[in-house]
XYZ file of C-alpha atoms in Angstrom:
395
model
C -34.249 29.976 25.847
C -35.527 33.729 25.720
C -38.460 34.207 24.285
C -39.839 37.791 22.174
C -40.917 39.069 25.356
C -37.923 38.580 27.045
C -36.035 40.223 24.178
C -38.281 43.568 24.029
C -38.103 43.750 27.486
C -33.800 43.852 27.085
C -33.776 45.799 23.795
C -32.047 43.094 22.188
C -34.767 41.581 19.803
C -33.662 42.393 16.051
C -35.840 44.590 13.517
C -35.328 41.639 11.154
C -36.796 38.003 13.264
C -34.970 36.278 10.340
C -31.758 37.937 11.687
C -31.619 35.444 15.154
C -32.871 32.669 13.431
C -29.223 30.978 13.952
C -27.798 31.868 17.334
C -24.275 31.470 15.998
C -22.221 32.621 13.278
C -20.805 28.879 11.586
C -17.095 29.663 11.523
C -14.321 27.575 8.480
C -12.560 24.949 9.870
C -9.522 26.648 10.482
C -11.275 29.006 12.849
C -13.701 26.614 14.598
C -9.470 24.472 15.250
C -8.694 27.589 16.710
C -11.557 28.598 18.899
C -11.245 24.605 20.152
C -7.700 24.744 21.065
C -8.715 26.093 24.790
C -10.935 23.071 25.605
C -8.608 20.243 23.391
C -7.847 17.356 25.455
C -3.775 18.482 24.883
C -4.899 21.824 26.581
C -6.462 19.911 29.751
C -3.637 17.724 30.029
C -1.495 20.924 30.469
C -3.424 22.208 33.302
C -3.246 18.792 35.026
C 0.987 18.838 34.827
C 0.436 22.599 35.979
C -1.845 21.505 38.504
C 0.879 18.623 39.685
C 3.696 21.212 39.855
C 1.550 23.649 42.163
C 1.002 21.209 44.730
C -2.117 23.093 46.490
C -1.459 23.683 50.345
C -2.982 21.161 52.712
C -5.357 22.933 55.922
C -5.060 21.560 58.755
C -7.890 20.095 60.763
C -7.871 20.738 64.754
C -5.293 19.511 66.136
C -2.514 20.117 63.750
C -3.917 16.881 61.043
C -3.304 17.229 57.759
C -5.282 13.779 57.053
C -2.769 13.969 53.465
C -1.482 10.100 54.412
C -5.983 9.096 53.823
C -6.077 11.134 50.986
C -2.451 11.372 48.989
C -0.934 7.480 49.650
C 1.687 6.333 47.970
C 3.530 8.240 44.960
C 2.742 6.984 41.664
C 5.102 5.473 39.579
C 5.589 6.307 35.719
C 5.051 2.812 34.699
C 1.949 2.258 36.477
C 0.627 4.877 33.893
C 1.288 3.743 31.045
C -2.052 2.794 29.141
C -3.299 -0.791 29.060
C -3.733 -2.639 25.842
C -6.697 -2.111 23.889
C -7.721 -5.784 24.463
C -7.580 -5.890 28.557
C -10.028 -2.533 28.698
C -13.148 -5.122 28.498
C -16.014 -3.889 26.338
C -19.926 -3.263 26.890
C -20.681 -5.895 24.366
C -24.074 -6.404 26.240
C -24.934 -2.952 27.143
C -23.979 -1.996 23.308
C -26.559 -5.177 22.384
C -29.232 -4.119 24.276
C -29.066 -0.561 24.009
C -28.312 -0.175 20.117
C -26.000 1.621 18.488
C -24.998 5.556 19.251
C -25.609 7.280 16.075
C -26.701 10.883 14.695
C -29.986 11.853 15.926
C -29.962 9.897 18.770
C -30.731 10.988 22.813
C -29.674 9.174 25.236
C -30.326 9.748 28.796
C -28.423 8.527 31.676
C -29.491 8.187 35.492
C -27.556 7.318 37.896
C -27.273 8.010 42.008
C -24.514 10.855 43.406
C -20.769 9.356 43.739
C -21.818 5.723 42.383
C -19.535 6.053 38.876
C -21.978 8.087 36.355
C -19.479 10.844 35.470
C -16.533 7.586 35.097
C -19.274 5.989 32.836
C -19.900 8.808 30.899
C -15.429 9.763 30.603
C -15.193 5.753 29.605
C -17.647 6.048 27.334
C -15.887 9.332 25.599
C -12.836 8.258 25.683
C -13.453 5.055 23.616
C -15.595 7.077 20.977
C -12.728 9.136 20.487
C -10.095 6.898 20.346
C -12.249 4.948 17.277
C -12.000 8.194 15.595
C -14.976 10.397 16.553
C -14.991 14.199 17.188
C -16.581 13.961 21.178
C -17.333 17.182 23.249
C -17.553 16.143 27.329
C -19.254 19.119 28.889
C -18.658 18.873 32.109
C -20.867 21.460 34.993
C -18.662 20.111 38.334
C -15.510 19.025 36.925
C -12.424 21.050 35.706
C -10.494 20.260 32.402
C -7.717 19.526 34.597
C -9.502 16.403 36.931
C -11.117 15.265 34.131
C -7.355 15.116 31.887
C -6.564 13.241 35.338
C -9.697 10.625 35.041
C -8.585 9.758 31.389
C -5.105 8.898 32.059
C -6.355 6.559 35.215
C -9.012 5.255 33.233
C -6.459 4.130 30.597
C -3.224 3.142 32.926
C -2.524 -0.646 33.361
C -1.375 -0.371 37.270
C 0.032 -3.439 38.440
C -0.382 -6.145 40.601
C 0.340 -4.679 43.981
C -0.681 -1.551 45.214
C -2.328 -0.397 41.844
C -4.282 -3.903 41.084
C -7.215 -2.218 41.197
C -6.347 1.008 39.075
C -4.914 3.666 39.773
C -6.144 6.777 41.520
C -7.209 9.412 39.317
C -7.679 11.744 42.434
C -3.672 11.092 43.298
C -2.696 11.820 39.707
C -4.776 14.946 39.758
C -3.014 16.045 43.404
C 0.348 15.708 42.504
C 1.320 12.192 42.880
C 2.571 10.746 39.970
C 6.014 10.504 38.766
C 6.173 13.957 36.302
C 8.240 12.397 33.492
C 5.449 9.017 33.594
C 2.533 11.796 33.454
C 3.291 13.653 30.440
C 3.812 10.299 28.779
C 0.626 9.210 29.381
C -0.687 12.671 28.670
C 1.180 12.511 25.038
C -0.467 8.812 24.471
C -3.892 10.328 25.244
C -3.367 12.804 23.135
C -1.942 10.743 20.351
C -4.858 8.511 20.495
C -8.216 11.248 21.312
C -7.038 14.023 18.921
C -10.731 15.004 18.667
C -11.604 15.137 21.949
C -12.351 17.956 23.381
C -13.418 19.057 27.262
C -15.916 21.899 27.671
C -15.827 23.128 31.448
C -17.859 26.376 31.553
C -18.023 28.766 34.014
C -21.946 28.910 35.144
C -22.731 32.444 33.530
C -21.336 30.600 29.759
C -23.660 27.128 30.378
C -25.923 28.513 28.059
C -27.637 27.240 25.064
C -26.143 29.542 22.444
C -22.735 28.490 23.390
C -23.384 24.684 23.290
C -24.740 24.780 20.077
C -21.509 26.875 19.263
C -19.034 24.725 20.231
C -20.703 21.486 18.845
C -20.782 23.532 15.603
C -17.294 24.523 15.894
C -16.379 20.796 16.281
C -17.820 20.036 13.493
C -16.825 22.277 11.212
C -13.076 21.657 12.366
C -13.641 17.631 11.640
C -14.879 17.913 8.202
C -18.266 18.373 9.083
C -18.852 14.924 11.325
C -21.499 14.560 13.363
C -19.772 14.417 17.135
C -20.860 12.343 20.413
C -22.120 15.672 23.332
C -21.878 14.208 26.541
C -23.699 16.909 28.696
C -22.358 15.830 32.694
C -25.389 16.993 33.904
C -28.549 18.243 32.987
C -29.577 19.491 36.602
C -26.381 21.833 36.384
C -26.779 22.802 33.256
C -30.392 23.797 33.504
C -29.702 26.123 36.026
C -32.496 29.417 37.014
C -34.716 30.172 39.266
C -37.549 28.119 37.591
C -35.555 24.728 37.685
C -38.480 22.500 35.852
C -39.083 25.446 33.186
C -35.010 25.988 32.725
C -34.848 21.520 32.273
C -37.942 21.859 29.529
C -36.369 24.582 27.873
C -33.045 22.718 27.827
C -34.113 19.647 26.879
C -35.858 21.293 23.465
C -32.002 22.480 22.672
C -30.450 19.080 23.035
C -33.223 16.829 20.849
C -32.270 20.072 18.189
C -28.577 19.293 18.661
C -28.933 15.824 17.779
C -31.068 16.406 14.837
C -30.189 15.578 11.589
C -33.042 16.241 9.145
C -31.819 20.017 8.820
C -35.258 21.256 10.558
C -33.723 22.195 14.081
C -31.959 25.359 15.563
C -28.460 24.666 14.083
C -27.173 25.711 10.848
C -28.378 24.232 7.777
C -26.102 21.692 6.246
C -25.747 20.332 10.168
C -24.947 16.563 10.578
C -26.686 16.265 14.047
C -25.154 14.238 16.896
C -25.871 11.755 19.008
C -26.580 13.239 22.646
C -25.863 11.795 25.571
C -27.131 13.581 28.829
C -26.292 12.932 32.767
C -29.090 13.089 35.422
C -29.390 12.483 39.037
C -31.777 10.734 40.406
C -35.177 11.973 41.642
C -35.681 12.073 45.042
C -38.933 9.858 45.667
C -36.788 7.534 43.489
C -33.689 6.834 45.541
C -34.776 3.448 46.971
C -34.883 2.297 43.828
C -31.321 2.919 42.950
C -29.604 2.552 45.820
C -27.877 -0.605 45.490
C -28.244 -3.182 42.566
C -30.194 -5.434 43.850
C -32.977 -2.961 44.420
C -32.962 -1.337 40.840
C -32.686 -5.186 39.593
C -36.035 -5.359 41.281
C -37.451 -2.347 39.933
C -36.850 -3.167 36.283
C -39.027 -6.309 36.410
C -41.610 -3.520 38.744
C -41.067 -5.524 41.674
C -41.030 -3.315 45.201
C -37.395 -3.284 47.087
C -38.682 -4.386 50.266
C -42.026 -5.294 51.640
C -42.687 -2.018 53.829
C -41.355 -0.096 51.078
C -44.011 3.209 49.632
C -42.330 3.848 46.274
C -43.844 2.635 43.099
C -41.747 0.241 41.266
C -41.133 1.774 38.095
C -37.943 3.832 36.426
C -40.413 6.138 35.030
C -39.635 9.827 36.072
C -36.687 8.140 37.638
C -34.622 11.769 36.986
C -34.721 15.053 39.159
C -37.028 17.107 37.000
C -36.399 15.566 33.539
C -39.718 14.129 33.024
C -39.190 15.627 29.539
C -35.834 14.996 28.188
C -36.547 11.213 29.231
C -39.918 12.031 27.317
C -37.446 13.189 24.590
C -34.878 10.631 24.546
C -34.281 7.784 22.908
C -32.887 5.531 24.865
C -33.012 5.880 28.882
C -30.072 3.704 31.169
C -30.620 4.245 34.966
C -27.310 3.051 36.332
C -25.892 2.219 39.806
C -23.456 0.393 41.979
C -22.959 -0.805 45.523
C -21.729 1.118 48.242
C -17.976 0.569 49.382
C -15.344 2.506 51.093
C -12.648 0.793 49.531
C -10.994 0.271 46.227
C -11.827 -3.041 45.612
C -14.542 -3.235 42.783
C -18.015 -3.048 43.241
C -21.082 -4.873 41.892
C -22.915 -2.548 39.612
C -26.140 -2.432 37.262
C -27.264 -0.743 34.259
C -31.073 -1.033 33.253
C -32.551 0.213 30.292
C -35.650 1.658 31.022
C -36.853 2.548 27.627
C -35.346 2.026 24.144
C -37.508 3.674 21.481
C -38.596 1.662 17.938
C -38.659 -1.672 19.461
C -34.943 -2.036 20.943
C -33.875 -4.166 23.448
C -34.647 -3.362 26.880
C -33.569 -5.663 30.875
C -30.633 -5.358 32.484
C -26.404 -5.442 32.085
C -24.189 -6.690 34.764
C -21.572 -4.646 35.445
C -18.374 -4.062 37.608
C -17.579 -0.785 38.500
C -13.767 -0.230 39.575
C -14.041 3.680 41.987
C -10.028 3.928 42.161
C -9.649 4.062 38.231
C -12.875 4.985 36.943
C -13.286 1.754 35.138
C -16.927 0.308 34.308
C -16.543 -3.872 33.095
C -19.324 -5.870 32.276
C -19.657 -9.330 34.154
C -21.164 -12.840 33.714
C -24.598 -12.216 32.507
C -27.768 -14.569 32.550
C -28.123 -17.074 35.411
C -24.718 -17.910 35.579
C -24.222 -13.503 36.444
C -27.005 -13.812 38.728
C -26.032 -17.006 40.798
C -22.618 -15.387 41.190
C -24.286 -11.975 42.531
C -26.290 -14.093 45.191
C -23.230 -15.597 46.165
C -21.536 -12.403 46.625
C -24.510 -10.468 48.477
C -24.318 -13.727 51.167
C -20.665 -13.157 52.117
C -21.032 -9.431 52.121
């Protein structure tokens, strides 16, 4: 955030201090619906058909290869994407038990390792808040409304039992695989079931604070003044400037604001708060501690991964340069999952590392499913970890 200085030196700081007090003018329901319609989830699902129709030309690598029968496969059927039941998406009963309940006021801070399912926690996790009813905003720094319309629908299609047992492909749906007439039913069913959800994609000159605190407003306002869920996908992106630790700290005094509901942060008076939920990568003198479950199993009970290893066993400061958002936050999950180059599922692990007022805190076995997007808890206790120890020995 600017400060005085900053403002003097641009011309822009008012006569009146009173007059910036609010960064935002709070607009009436109907035109908060309005300025929303861009980033509605009906909106993204539109530039995923567009998208589909398109069908973006393929460059050839030397040698005249395309490498489209790697990364297209087979077309997708219509059935395939029709959305599972409610009952075979399997909960986070235990995850929900041991991290408490998401609610007004509350930060939550997520770290997980590059390409091991964060963003696909954090879409799961949006899409079932909305479905229940919520109003959710998924900001999203590295995704386009577009892939992430195409995550949702795989995250939610039942596949089959052949060549979609294991989910299908949200990266084929986004590249123009699936059968049309299938899409835009699943598309409607989303929409029919998330009317409140809405994805932010920003351009990187509009990631700034004034606008978040804009848009969560004008969600708000258009849901009868509810408090919505923010997933911010991710901080590091989002806190973006030539000072990277000074842009995080400045950032991370916005979001606790956002999420407060006592009337005595930046927003408008009369605001609800929200519950927050920001992504973060992992620091870099912390990767050995994430890299595969078995290791970050280790470091929750601050035991070393390996005998020769130098890092200290602890998920403390386990984020690139959010030392004070995980200061901030409420509740901190580091998350990972095993390496694979396949579809089949993958062992995976979320620890909470702290849980402010007393909560819960240890670890959730989880399943993560890369095809789909799908996170599914496991067996937990010593029944969960005899079955890992089995698994780790074939593998």
């Amino acid at each position: 955030m600017k400060d005085e200085n900053d403002r003097l030196r641009e011309g822009t700081l008012p006569v009146d201090p009173e007059a910036d007090a609010v960064p935002f003018v709070p607009k009436s329901a109907r035109d908060a619906a309005e300025a929303l319609e861009r980033w509605s989830v009906r909106a993204a699902g539109d530039r995923l058909l567009a998208l589909g129709e398109k069908r973006p030309p393929v460059f050839m690598w030397p040698g005249g290869h395309s490498g489209a029968d790697v990364e297209t496969g087979a077309t997708i059927p219509g059935d395939v994407l029709e959305p599972m039941e409610s009952k075979r998406m399997l909960g986070w009963e235990n995850l929900a038990r041991t991290g408490g309940p998401l609610t007004p006021d509350r930060v939550v801070v997520m770290v997980g390792h590059t390409n091991r399912g964060k963003s696909a926690w954090a879409v799961q996790l949006a899409e079932q808040a909305s479905r229940d009813g919520a109003p959710v905003l998924y900001m999203s720094c590295e995704m386009g409304t577009g892939e992430l319309a195409a995550r949702l629908v795989a995250l939610r299609a039942k596949g089959d039992s052949g060549a979609f047992k294991h989910g299908v492909p949200h990266r084929g749906i986004k590249n123009g695989r699936a059968d049309a007439d299938g899409l835009r039913r699943a598309l409607d069913g989303l929409v029919a079931d998330c009317p409140a959800l809405y994805l932010w994609a920003p351009a990187r000159n509009e990631r700034t604070a004034e606008n978040l605190q804009q848009i969560a407003a004008n969600i708000s306002s258009a849901h009868s003044n509810r408090p919505p869920l923010i997933i911010v996908d991710y901080l590091q992106r989002l806190a973006d400037g030539p000072d990277r630790r000074q842009a995080v700290l400045d950032m991370s005094g916005v979001l606790r604001d956002i999420a407060r509901d006592d009337g005595c942060g930046i927003m408008a008076k009369g605001w609800p708060g929200a519950c927050v939920v920001v992504l973060s990568t992992v620091a870099r003198n912390k990767y050995e501690l994430v890299a595969s479950t078995e290791n970050l199993e280790k470091a929750s009970k601050g035991i070393a991964p390996g005998k020769n290893s130098s890092v200290e066993p602890s998920l403390e400061g386990v984020g690139k340069e959010s030392g004070e958002i995980e200061s901030d936050a409420d509740l901190l999950i580091v998350l990972t999952s095993d390496k694979g180059e396949t579809a089949e599922p993958r062992e995976g692990l979320a620890a909470i590392a702290k849980n402010r007022g007393g909560g819960n805190s240890g670890t959730v076995n989880m399943e993560f499913l890369p095809a789909c997007g799908r996170w599914r808890e496991t067996i937990q206790g010593d029944a969960g970890q005899a079955a890992r120890n089995a698994q780790r020995a074939r593998t």
